[in-house]
CSV table of C-alpha atoms in Angstrom, one decimal:
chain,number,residue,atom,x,y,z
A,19,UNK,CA,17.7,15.9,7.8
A,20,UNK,CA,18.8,13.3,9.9
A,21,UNK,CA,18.6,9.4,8.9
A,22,UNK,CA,15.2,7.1,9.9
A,23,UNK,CA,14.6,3.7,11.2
A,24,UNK,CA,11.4,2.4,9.5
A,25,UNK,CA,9.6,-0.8,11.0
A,26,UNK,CA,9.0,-3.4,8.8
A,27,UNK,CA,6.1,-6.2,9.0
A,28,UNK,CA,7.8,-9.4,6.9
A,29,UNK,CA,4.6,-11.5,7.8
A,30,UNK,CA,2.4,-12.5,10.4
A,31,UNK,CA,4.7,-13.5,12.6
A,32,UNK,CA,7.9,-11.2,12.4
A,33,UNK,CA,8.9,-7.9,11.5
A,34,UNK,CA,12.4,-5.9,11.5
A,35,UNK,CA,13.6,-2.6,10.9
A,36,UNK,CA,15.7,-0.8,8.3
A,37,UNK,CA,18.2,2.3,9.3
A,38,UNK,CA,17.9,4.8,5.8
A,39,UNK,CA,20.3,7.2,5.6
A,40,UNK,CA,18.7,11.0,4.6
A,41,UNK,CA,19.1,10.3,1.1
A,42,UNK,CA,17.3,7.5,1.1
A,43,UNK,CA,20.3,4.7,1.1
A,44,UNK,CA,20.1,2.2,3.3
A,45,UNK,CA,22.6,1.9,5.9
A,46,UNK,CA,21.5,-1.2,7.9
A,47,UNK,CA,18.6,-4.0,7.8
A,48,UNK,CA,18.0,-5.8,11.0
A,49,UNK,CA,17.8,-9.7,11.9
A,50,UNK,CA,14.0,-10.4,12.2
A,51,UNK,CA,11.4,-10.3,15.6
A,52,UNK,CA,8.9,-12.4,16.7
A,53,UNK,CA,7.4,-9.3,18.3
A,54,UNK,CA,7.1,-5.5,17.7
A,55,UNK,CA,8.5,-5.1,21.1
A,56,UNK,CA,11.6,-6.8,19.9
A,57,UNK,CA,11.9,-4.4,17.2
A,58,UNK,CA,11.7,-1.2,19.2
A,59,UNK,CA,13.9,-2.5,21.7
A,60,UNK,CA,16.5,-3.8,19.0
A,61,UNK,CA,16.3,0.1,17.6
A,62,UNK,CA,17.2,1.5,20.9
A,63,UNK,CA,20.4,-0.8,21.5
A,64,UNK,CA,21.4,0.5,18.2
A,65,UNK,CA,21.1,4.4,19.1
A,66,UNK,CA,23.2,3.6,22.7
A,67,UNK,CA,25.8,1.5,21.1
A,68,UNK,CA,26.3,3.1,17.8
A,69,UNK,CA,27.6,6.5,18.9
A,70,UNK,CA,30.0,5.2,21.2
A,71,UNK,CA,30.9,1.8,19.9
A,72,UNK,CA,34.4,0.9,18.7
A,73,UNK,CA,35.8,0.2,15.3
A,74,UNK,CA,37.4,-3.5,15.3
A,75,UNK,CA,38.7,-4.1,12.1
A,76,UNK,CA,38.7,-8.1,11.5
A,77,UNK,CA,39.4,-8.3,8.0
A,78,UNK,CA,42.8,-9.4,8.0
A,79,UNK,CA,43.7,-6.2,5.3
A,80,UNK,CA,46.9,-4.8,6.4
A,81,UNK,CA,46.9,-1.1,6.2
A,82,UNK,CA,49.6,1.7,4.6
A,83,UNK,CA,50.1,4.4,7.5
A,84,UNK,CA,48.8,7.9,6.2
């Protein structure tokens, strides 16, 4: 089973999304909307950047080659 993205009403006036993975742990939790449209749009942008996107390490942690 693949994971889920479940929308989330904070209050009123804003709502986010969390990314669960199909075990149930969550992977990501999103900034907060002022709108549901925000939300479903801020969804999307992470399904066509998160398969593609590249890994930049900023850290600083120096690595020992494999």
């Amino acid at each position: 089973m693949a994971g889920k993205f479940e929308i989330l009403k904070d209050s009123d006036t804003s709502y986010r999304f969390r990314l669960t993975a199909a075990d149930g742990t969550v992977v990501a939790v999103s900034p907060t909307f002022k709108h549901l449209q925000g939300v479903v749009d801020g969804i999307n942008a992470v399904r066509e950047n998160a398969a593609t996107g590249l890994i930049v390490d900023r850290s600083g942690t120096e690595r020992m080659a494999a």
